[in-house]
Coordinates of C-alpha atoms and ligand atoms in Angstrom, one line a residue:
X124 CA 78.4 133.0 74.5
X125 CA 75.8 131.7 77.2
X126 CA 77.3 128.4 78.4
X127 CA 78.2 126.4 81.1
X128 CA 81.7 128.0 82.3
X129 CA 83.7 126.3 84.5
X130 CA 82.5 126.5 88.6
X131 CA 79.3 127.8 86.7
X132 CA 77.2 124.5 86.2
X133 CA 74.4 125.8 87.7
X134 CA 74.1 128.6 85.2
X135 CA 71.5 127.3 82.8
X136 CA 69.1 125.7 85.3
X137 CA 68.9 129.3 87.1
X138 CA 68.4 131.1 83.9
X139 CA 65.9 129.2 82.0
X140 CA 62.3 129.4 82.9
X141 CA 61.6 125.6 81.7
X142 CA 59.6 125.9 78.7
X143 CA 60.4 122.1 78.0
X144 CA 60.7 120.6 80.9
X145 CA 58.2 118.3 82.2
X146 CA 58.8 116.4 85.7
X147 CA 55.3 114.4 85.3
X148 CA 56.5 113.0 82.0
X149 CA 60.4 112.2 83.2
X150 CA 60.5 110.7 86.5
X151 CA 63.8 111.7 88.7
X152 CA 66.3 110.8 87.1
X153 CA 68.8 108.2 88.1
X154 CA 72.1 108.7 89.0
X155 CA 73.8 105.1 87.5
X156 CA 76.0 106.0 84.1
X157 CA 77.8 103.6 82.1
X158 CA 80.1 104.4 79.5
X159 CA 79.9 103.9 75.7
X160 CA 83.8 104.6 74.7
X161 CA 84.5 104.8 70.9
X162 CA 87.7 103.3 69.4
X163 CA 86.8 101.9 66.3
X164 CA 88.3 103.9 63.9
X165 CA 91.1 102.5 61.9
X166 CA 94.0 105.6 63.0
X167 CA 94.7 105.7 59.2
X168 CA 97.3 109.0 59.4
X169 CA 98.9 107.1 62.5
X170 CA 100.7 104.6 60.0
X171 CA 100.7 102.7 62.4
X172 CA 100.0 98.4 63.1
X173 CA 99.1 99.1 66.4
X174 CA 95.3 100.7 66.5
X175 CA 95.3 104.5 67.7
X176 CA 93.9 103.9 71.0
X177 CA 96.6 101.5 72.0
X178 CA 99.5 104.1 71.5
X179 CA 100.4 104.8 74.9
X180 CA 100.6 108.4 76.4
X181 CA 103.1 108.9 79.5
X182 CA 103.5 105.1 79.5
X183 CA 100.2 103.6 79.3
X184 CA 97.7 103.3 76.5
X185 CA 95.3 106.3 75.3
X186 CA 92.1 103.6 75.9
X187 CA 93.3 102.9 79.5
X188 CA 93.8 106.3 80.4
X189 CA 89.9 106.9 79.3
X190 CA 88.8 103.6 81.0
X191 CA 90.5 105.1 84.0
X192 CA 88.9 108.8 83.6
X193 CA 85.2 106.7 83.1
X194 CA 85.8 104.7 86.1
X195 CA 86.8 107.9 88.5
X196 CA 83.7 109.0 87.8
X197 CA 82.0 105.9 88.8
X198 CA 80.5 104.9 85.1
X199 CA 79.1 101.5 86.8
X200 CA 79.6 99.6 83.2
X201 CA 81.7 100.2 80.6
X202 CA 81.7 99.5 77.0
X203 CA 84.3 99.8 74.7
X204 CA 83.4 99.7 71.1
X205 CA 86.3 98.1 68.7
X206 CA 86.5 97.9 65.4
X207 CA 86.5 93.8 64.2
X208 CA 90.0 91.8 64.3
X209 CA 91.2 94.3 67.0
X210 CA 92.6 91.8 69.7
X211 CA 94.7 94.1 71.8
X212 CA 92.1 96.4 71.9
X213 CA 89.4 94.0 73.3
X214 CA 91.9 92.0 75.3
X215 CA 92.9 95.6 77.0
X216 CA 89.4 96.7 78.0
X217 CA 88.4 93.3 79.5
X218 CA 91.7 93.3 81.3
X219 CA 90.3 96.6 83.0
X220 CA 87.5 95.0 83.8
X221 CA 85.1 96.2 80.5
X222 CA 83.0 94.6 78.0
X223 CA 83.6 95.0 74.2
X224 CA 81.4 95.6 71.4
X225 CA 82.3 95.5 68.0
X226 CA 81.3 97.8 65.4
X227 CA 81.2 95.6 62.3
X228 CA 81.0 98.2 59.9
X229 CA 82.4 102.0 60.4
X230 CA 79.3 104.2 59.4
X231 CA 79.9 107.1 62.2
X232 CA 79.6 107.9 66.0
X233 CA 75.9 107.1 66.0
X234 CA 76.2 104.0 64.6
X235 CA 79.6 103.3 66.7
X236 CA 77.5 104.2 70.2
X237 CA 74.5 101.6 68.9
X238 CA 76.9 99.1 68.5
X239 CA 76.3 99.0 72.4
X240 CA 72.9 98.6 73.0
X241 CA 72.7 94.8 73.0
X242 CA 75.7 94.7 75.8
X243 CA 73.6 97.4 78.0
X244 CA 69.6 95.6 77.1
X245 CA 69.8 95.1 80.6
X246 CA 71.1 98.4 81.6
X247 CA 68.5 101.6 82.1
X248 CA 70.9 104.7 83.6
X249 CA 72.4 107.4 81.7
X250 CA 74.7 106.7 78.4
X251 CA 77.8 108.3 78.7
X252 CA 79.9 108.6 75.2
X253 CA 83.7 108.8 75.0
X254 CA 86.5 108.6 72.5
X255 CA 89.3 106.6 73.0
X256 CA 91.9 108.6 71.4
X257 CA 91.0 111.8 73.5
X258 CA 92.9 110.8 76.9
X259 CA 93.4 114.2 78.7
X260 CA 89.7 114.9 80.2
X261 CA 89.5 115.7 83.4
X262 CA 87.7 114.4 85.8
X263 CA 86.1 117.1 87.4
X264 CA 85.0 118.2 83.7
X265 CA 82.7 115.0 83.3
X266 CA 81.7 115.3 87.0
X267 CA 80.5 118.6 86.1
X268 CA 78.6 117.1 82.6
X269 CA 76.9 114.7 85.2
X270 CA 75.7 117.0 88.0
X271 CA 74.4 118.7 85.1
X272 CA 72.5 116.2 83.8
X273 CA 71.1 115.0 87.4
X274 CA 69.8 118.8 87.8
X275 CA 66.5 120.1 88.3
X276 CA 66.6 121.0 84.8
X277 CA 66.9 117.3 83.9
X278 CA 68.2 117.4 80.3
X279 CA 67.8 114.8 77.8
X280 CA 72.0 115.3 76.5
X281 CA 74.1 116.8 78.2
X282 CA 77.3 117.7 75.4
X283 CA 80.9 118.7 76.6
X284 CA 82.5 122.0 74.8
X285 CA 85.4 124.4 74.3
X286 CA 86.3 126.9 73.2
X287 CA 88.3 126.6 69.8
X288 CA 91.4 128.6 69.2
X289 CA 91.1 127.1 65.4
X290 CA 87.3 125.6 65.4
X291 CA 88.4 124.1 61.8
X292 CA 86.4 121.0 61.4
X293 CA 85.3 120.7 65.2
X294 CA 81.5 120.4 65.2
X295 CA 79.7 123.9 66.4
X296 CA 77.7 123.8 69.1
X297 CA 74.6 126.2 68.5
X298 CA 73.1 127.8 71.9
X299 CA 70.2 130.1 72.2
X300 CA 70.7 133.5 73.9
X301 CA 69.5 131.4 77.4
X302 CA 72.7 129.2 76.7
X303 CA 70.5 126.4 75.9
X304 CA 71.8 124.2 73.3
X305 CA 69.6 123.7 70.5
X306 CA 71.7 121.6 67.8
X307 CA 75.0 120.0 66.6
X308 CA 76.4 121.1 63.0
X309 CA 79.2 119.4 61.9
X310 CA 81.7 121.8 59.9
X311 CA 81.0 120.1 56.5
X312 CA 77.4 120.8 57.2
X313 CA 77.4 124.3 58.8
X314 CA 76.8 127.9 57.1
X315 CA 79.2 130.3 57.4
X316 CA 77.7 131.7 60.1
X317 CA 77.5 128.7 62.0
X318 CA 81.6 128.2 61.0
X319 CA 81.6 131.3 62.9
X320 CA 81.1 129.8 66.4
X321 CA 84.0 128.8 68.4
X322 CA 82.1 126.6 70.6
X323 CA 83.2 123.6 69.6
X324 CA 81.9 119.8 70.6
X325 CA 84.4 117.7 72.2
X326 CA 81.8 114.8 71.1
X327 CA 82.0 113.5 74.8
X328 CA 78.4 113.6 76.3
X329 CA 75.9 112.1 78.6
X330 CA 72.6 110.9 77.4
X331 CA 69.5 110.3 79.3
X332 CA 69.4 106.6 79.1
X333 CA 65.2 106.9 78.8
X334 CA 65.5 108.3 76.0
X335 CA 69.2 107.5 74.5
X336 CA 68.6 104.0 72.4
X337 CA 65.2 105.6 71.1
X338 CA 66.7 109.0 69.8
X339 CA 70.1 107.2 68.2
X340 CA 68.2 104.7 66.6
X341 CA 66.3 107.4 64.9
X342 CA 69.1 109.3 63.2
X343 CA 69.7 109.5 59.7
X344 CA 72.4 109.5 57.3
X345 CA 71.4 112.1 55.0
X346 CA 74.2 114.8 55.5
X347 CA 77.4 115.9 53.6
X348 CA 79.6 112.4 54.7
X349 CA 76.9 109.9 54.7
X350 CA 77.6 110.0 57.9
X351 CA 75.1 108.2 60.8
X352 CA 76.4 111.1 63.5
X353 CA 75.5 110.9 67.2
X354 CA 75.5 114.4 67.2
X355 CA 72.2 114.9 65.4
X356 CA 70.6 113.7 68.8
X357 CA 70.6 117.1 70.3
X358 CA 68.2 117.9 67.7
X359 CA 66.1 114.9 67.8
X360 CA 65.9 115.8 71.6
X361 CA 65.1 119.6 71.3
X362 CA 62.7 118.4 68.6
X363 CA 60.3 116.2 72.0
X364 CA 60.8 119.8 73.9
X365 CA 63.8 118.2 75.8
X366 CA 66.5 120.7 77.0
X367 CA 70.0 120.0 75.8
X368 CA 72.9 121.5 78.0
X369 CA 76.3 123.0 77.6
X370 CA 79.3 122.0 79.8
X371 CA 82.5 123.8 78.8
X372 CA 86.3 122.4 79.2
X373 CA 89.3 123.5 78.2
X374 CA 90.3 123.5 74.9
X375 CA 93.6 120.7 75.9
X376 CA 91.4 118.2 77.3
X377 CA 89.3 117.3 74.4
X378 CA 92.8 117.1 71.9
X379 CA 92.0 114.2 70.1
X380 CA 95.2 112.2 68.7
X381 CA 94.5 111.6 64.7
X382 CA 98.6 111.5 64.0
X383 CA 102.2 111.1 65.5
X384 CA 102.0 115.2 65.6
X385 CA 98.9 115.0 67.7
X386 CA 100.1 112.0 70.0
X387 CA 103.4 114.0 70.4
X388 CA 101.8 117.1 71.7
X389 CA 99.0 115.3 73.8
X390 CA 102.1 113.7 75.4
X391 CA 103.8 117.2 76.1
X392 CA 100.3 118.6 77.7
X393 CA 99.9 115.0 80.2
X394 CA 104.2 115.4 81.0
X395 CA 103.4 119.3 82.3
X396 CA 101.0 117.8 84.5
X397 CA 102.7 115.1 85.7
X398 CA 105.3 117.7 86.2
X399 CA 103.3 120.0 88.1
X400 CA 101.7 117.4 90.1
X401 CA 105.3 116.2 91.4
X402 CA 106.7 119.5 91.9
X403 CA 103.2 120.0 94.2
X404 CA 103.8 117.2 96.2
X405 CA 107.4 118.4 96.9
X406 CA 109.6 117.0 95.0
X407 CA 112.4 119.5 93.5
X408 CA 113.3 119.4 89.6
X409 CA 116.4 121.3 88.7
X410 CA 114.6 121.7 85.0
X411 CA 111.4 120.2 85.2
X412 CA 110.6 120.5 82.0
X413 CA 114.0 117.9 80.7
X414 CA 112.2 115.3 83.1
X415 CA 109.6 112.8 82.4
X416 CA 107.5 110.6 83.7
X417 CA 104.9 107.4 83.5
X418 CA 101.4 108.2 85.1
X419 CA 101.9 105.3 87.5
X420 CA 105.2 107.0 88.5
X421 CA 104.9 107.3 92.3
X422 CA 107.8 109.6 94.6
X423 CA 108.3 110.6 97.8
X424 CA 108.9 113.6 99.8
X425 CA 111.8 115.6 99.1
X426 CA 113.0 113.1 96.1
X427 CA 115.4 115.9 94.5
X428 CA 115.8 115.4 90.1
X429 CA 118.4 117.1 87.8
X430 CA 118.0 117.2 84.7
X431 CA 117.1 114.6 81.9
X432 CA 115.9 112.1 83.8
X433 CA 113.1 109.0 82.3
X434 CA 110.4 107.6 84.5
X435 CA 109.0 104.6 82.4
X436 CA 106.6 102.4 84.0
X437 CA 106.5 101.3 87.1
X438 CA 109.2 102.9 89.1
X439 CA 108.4 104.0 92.9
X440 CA 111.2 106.0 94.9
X441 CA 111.3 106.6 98.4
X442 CA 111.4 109.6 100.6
X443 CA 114.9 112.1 99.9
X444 CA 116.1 110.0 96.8
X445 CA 118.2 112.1 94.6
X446 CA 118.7 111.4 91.6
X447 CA 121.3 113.2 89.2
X448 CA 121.0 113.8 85.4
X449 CA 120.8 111.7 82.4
X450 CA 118.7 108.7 84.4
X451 CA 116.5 106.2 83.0
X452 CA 114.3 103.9 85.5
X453 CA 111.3 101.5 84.6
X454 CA 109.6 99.3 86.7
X455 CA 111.7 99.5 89.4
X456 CA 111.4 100.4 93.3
X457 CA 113.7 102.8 95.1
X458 CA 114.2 103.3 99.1
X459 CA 114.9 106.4 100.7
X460 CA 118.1 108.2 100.4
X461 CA 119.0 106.4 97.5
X462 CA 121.8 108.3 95.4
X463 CA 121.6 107.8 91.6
X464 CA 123.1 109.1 88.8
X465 CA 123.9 110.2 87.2
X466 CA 123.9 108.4 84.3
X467 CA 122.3 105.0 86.1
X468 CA 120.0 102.9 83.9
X469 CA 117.6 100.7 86.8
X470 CA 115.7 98.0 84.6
X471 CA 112.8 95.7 85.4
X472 CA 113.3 94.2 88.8
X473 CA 115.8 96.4 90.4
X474 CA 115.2 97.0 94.1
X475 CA 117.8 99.8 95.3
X476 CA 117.6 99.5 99.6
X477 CA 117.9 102.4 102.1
X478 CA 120.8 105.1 101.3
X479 CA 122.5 102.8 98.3
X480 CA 124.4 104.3 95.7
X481 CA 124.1 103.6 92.1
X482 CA 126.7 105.7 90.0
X483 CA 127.9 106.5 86.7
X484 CA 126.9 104.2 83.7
X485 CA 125.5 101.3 86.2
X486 CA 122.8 99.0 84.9
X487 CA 121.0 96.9 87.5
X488 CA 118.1 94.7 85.9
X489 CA 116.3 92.1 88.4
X490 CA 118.6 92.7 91.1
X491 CA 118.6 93.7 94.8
X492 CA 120.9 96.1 96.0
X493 CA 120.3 96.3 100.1
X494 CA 120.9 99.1 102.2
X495 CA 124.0 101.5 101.9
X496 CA 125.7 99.1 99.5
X497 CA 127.6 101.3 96.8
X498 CA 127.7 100.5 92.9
X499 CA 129.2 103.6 92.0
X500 CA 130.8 103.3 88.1
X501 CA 130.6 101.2 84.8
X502 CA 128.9 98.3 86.5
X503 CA 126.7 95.8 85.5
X504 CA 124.0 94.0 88.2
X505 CA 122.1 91.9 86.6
X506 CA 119.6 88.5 88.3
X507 CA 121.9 89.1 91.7
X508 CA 122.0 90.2 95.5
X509 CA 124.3 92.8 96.4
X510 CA 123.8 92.7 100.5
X511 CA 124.1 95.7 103.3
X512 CA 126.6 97.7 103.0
X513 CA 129.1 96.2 100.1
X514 CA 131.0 97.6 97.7
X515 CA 131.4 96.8 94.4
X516 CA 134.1 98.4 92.2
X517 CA 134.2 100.0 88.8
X518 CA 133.5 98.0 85.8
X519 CA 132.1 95.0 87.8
X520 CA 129.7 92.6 85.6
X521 CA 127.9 89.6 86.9
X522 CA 128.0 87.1 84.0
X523 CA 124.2 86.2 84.2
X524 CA 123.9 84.7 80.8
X525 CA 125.0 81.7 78.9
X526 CA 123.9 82.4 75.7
X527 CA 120.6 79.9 76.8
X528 CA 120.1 79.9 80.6
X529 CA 120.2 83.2 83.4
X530 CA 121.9 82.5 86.6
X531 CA 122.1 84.3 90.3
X532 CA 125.0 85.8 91.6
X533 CA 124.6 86.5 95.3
X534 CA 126.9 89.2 96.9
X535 CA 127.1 89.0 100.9
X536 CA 126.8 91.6 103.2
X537 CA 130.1 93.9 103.6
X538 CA 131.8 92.3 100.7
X539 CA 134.5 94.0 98.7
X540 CA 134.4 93.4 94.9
X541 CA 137.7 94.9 93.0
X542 CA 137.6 96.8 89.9
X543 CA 137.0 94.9 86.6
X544 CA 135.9 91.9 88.2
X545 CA 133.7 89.1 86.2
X546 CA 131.0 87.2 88.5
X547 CA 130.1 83.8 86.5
X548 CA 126.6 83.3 87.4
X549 CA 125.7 81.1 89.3
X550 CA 128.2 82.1 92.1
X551 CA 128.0 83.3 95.8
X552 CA 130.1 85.7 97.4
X553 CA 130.0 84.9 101.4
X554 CA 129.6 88.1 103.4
X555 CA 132.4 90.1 104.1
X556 CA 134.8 88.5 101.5
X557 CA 137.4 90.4 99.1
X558 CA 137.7 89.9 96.1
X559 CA 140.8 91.0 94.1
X560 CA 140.2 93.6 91.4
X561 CA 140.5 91.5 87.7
X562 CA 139.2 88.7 88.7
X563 CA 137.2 85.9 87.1
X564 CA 135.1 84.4 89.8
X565 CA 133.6 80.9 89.2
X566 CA 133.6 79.4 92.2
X567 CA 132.4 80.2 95.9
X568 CA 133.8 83.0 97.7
X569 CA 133.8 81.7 101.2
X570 CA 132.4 84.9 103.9
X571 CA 135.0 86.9 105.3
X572 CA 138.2 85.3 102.0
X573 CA 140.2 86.7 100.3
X574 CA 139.8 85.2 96.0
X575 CA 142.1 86.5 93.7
X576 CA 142.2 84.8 90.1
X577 CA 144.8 87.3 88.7
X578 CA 147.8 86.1 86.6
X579 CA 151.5 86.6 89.2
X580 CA 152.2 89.8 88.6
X581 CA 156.1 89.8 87.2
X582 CA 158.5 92.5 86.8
X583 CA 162.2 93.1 84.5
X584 CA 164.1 96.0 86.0
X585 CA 164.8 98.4 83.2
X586 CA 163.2 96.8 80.7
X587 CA 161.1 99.3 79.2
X588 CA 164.4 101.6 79.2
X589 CA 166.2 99.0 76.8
X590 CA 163.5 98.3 74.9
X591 CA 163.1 102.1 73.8
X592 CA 166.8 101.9 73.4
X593 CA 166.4 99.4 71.2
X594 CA 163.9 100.2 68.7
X595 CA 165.5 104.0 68.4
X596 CA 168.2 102.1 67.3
X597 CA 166.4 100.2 64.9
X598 CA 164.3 103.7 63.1
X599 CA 167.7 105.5 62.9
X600 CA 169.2 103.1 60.8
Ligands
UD1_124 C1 83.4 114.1 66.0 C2 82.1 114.9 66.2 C3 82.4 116.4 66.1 C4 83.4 116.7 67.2 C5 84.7 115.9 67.0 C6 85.6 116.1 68.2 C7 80.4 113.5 65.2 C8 79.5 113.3 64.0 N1 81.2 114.5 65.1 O1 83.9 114.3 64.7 O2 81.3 117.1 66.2 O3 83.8 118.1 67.1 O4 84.3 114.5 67.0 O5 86.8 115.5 68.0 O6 80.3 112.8 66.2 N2 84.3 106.2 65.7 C9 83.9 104.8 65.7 N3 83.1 104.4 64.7 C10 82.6 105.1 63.7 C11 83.0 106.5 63.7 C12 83.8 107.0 64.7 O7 84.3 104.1 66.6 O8 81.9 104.6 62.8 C13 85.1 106.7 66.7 C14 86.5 107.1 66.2 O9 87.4 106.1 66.4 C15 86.8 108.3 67.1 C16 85.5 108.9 67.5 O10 84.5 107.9 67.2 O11 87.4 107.8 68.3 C17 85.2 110.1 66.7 O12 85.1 109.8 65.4 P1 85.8 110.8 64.3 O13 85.6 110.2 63.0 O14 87.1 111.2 64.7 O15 84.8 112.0 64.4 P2 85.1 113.5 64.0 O16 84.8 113.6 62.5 O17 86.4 114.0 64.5
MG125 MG1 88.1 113.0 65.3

C-alpha cells in the first residue's frame, strides 16, 4: 500500500510526476484552517440523555478534547456542528471559545460539514473536518495532514487513514500504485475487492477551502443509505484533475465511540497515555496500570503512587508527594512532601500545605490544611483551617452543616485536637490550644487552653467483679 506512513509525508509529492497539478490555476495556497467538527448525531446505542460528544473521556468531555486537539494545531475558527435542542453541546463549544452550527436535519457528513458554510461566508482558508466522538488524534497526525496539504503538490483533500485490523464498515480508501488517492467507498457501497482494502478513512480531512463549499455542495445522495457523504468529494476532486492525498495514523486514534463498549476502551487507550506520560516526567507508579487520571491532572517530580489511586479533575500535587493506595482526589491542590493515604478521599477545595499528612479514611472538602499539620485517621475536614503544624486526632469531624446553612471551623497553628472530637461550625480553635479527646466543641477555644467538654469520669472499685458475680448467680438458678 503506497501511502503516507508516518515521518514519510513527503512520500507522495516526491513520487508523483504531477499530472494534475496546475500552480497557474491554484495560486499558493494559504496556510489559515478552521475546523468544521461534527457532533450531530443523536448517539442512539449510547442510551444515553446526555449527547455522545458530551460523555467525558479521562475527565473531560469527548467534544472538548477535539476542540483542544483543533486548536493545538492552530485551526484559527472553529465550528461545531450540533444537532437542534442540543444546549450543552452548544453551550460547551462557545464556552471554548467556538461557534455553533446546527444541522437541522441529519442527512450525512456532507450535509453535516454544509451546515457550516453560512458561519465561515467570511472565511476563505482550508476546511478542516472532525468528529466529535473520535477524541484520541494526535496532534502531530493532523499537523502532518496539513503540511501535506500546504505542499508543493498542493492537493485539493487531504484524508486521514489507518490501517484496519477489522476494516468492517470503515470506508476504503482507494490509492493508485503512486499512492495517490483516487476515491472514497463506503463499505455498503464497495465490491468485494474494494472490502478488501484495509485502508480505512478515519473521516477526518482537510479541504482546500477554494474549492471545499463548491465540491460539497455538489454531492449527491444516490448511494446505498441515501446518504449526502462528504466522502464522495475525493472523487468530485480527482474528477477537476485535483490530487487527493493519503496521511496515515494509527489505528487507536481514529476509534470512534458509537457505545459504552467503545467509550470504555477509548478511555483505557487515553489512561495508558496519561500513564506513560507521568511515568516520563518522573513520577513512580507501584502499578501503573491500577492508577488513573484526568487530563488536566498536573504532578510533580518525584510524586511516588501505589496502587489504586483516582485523579478526577482538577487536582495538582507538588514536588515528592507520596501518595499510598486506594486514594481518590478531585479538584484539589497538593504541596510538596505531602503524605496521603492511603485511603484519603481530598474533595473540591482541599489545599494540603508543605509536608502535611492526610491518613487513613480522612475526607477534607474546601479545607486548608497548612504545612506539616497531620490528619492522620477517620477524620472528617470539611469548610475549615487546620494551621502549621497541628494535630488532629482520629475520628475528628468538624460539624459544618446544619441541615440548611455551612459554617467554618478554624484550627490555629500547633493545636492539639483529641480523638473523637466534634467541632460545631462555626468555631475557632486559638493556636496552640488542646482540646480534650470526646469533646463537643461549641464555643471558642482560646490559643494556647486547655477545653474539655467530657462527662467527670467516675469509678466503683470492684464493681464489674460483683456484677459478674451476680448475674452468674442469677443463670444458675
Ligand atoms: C464515516 C465515514 C466513513 C469512515 C467513518 C469513520 C462518511 C460518509 N463515512 O462513516 O468513511 O470510515 O466515518 O468513523 O463520511 N454526523 C453529523 N450529521 C450527519 C451525519 C453524521 O453530524 O448528518 C456526524 C456524526 O455525529 C459523527 C460523524 O458525523 O460524529 C460521522 O458520522 P457517522 O454516521 O458515524 O459516519 P460513519 O457511517 O461512521
Ligand atoms: Mg461512525
Amino acid at each position: 500500500m503506497h501511502v503516507v506512513s508516518p515521518g514519510r509525508v513527503c512520500y507522495i509529492t516526491l513520487r508523483r510526476s504531477a499530472p494534475f497539478r496546475s500552480s497557474e490555476s491554484f495560486p499558493m495556497p494559504t496556510s489559515s484552517v478552521a475546523a468544521v467538527i461534527l457532533a450531530a448525531g443523536l448517539g442512539t446505542r449510547m442510551k444515553s440523555d446526555l449527547p455522545k460528544v458530551m460523555h467525558p473521556v479521562c475527565g473531560k468531555p469527548m467534544l472538548a478534547h477535539v476542540l483542544s486537539l483543533v486548536e493545538s494545531v492552530d485551526a484559527s475558527r472553529r465550528v461545531v456542528v450540533a444537532g437542534p435542542g442540543m444546549d450543552g453541546v452548544a453551550a460547551l463549544a462557545r464556552a471554548a471559545g467556538a461557534e455553533v452550527a446546527v444541522q437541522a436535519e441529519r442527512l450525512g457528513t456532507a450535509h453535516a460539514v454544509l451546515a457550516a458554510q453560512e458561519a465561515l461566508a467570511d472565511f476563505s482558508g482550508d476546511i478542516l473536518v472532525a468528529f466529535g466522538d473520535t477524541p484520541l488524534i494526535d496532534a502531530e497526525t493532523l499537523e502532518r495532514a496539513l503540511a501535506l496539504k500546504h505542499s508543493a503538490l498542493d492537493p485539493a483533500v487531504v484524508v486521514l487513514g489507518f490501517a484496519a485490523e477489522d476494516p468492517g464498515a470503515y470506508g476504503r480508501l482507494i490509492v493508485d500504485g503512486a499512492g495517490c488517492l483516487l476515491r472514497i467507498v463506503e463499505a455498503k457501497d464497495a465490491s468485494p475487492e474494494e472490502l478488501a482494502v484495509d485502508l480505512c478513512n478515519s473521516g477526518v480531512m482537510v479541504i482546500d477551502g477554494r474549492v471545499a463549499w463548491r465540491l460539497l455542495s455538489a454531492i449527491g445522495n444516490a448511494n446505498a443509505k441515501g446518504e449526502y457523504y462528504l466522502t464522495d468529494i475525493v472523487a468530485l476532486a480527482r474528477a477537476e484533475g485535483r490530487a487527493c492525498a493519503v496521511v496515515e495514523g494509527a489505528e487507536e486514534e481514529f476509534l470512534g465511540v458509537n457505545s459504552r463498549a467503545d467509550l470504555a476502551l477509548v478511555e483505557a487507550l487515553a489512561q495508558n497515555r496519561l500513564r506513560a506520560r507521568w511515568l516520563a516526567e518522573g513520577v513512580t507508579m507501584t502499578d501503573p496500570h491500577t492508577v488513573y487520571f484526568s487530563m488536566d491532572t498536573v504532578l510533580g517530580r518525584d510524586v511516588t503512587i501505589e496502587p489504586f489511586v483516582v485523579f478526577g479533575p482538577g487536582v495538582t500535587v507538588g514536588d515528592g508527594v507520596t501518595i499510598k493506595g486506594f486514594c481518590h482526589f478531585e479538584q484539589a491542590r497538593v504541596a510538596p512532601g505531602a503524605i496521603l493515604g492511603p485511603y484519603a478521599r481530598l474533595r473540591p477545595g482541599a489545599e494540603i500545605g508543605e509536608g502535611a499528612h492526610i491518613g487513613n479514611f480522612v475526607e477534607v472538602k474546601k479545607s486548608t490544611v497548612e504545612a506539616g499539620a497531620k490528619v492522620n485517621h477517620l477524620t472528617y475536614i470539611g469548610d475549615a483551617r487546620v494551621g502549621a503544624k497541628a494535630n488532629v486526632g482520629a475520628g475528628t469531624i468538624t460539624c459544618n452543616y446544619d441541615g440548611f446553612n455551612k459554617s467554618f471551623t478554624d484550627i490555629g497553628a500547633g493545636a492539639f485536637i483529641g480523638s473523637n472530637t466534634s467541632l460545631v461550625a462555626p468555631v475557632t480553635v486559638g493556636d496552640g490550644a488542646i482540646v480534650g479527646a470526646g469533646s463537643v466543641v461549641t464555643h471558642r477555644v482560646p490559643a494556647d487552653a486547655l477545653t474539655v467538654t467530657r462527662a467527670p469520669q467516675k469509678t466503683v472499685e470492684g464493681w464489674a467483679a460483683r456484677f459478674r458475680d451476680k448475674m452468674r448467680a442469677l443463670k444458675a438458678k
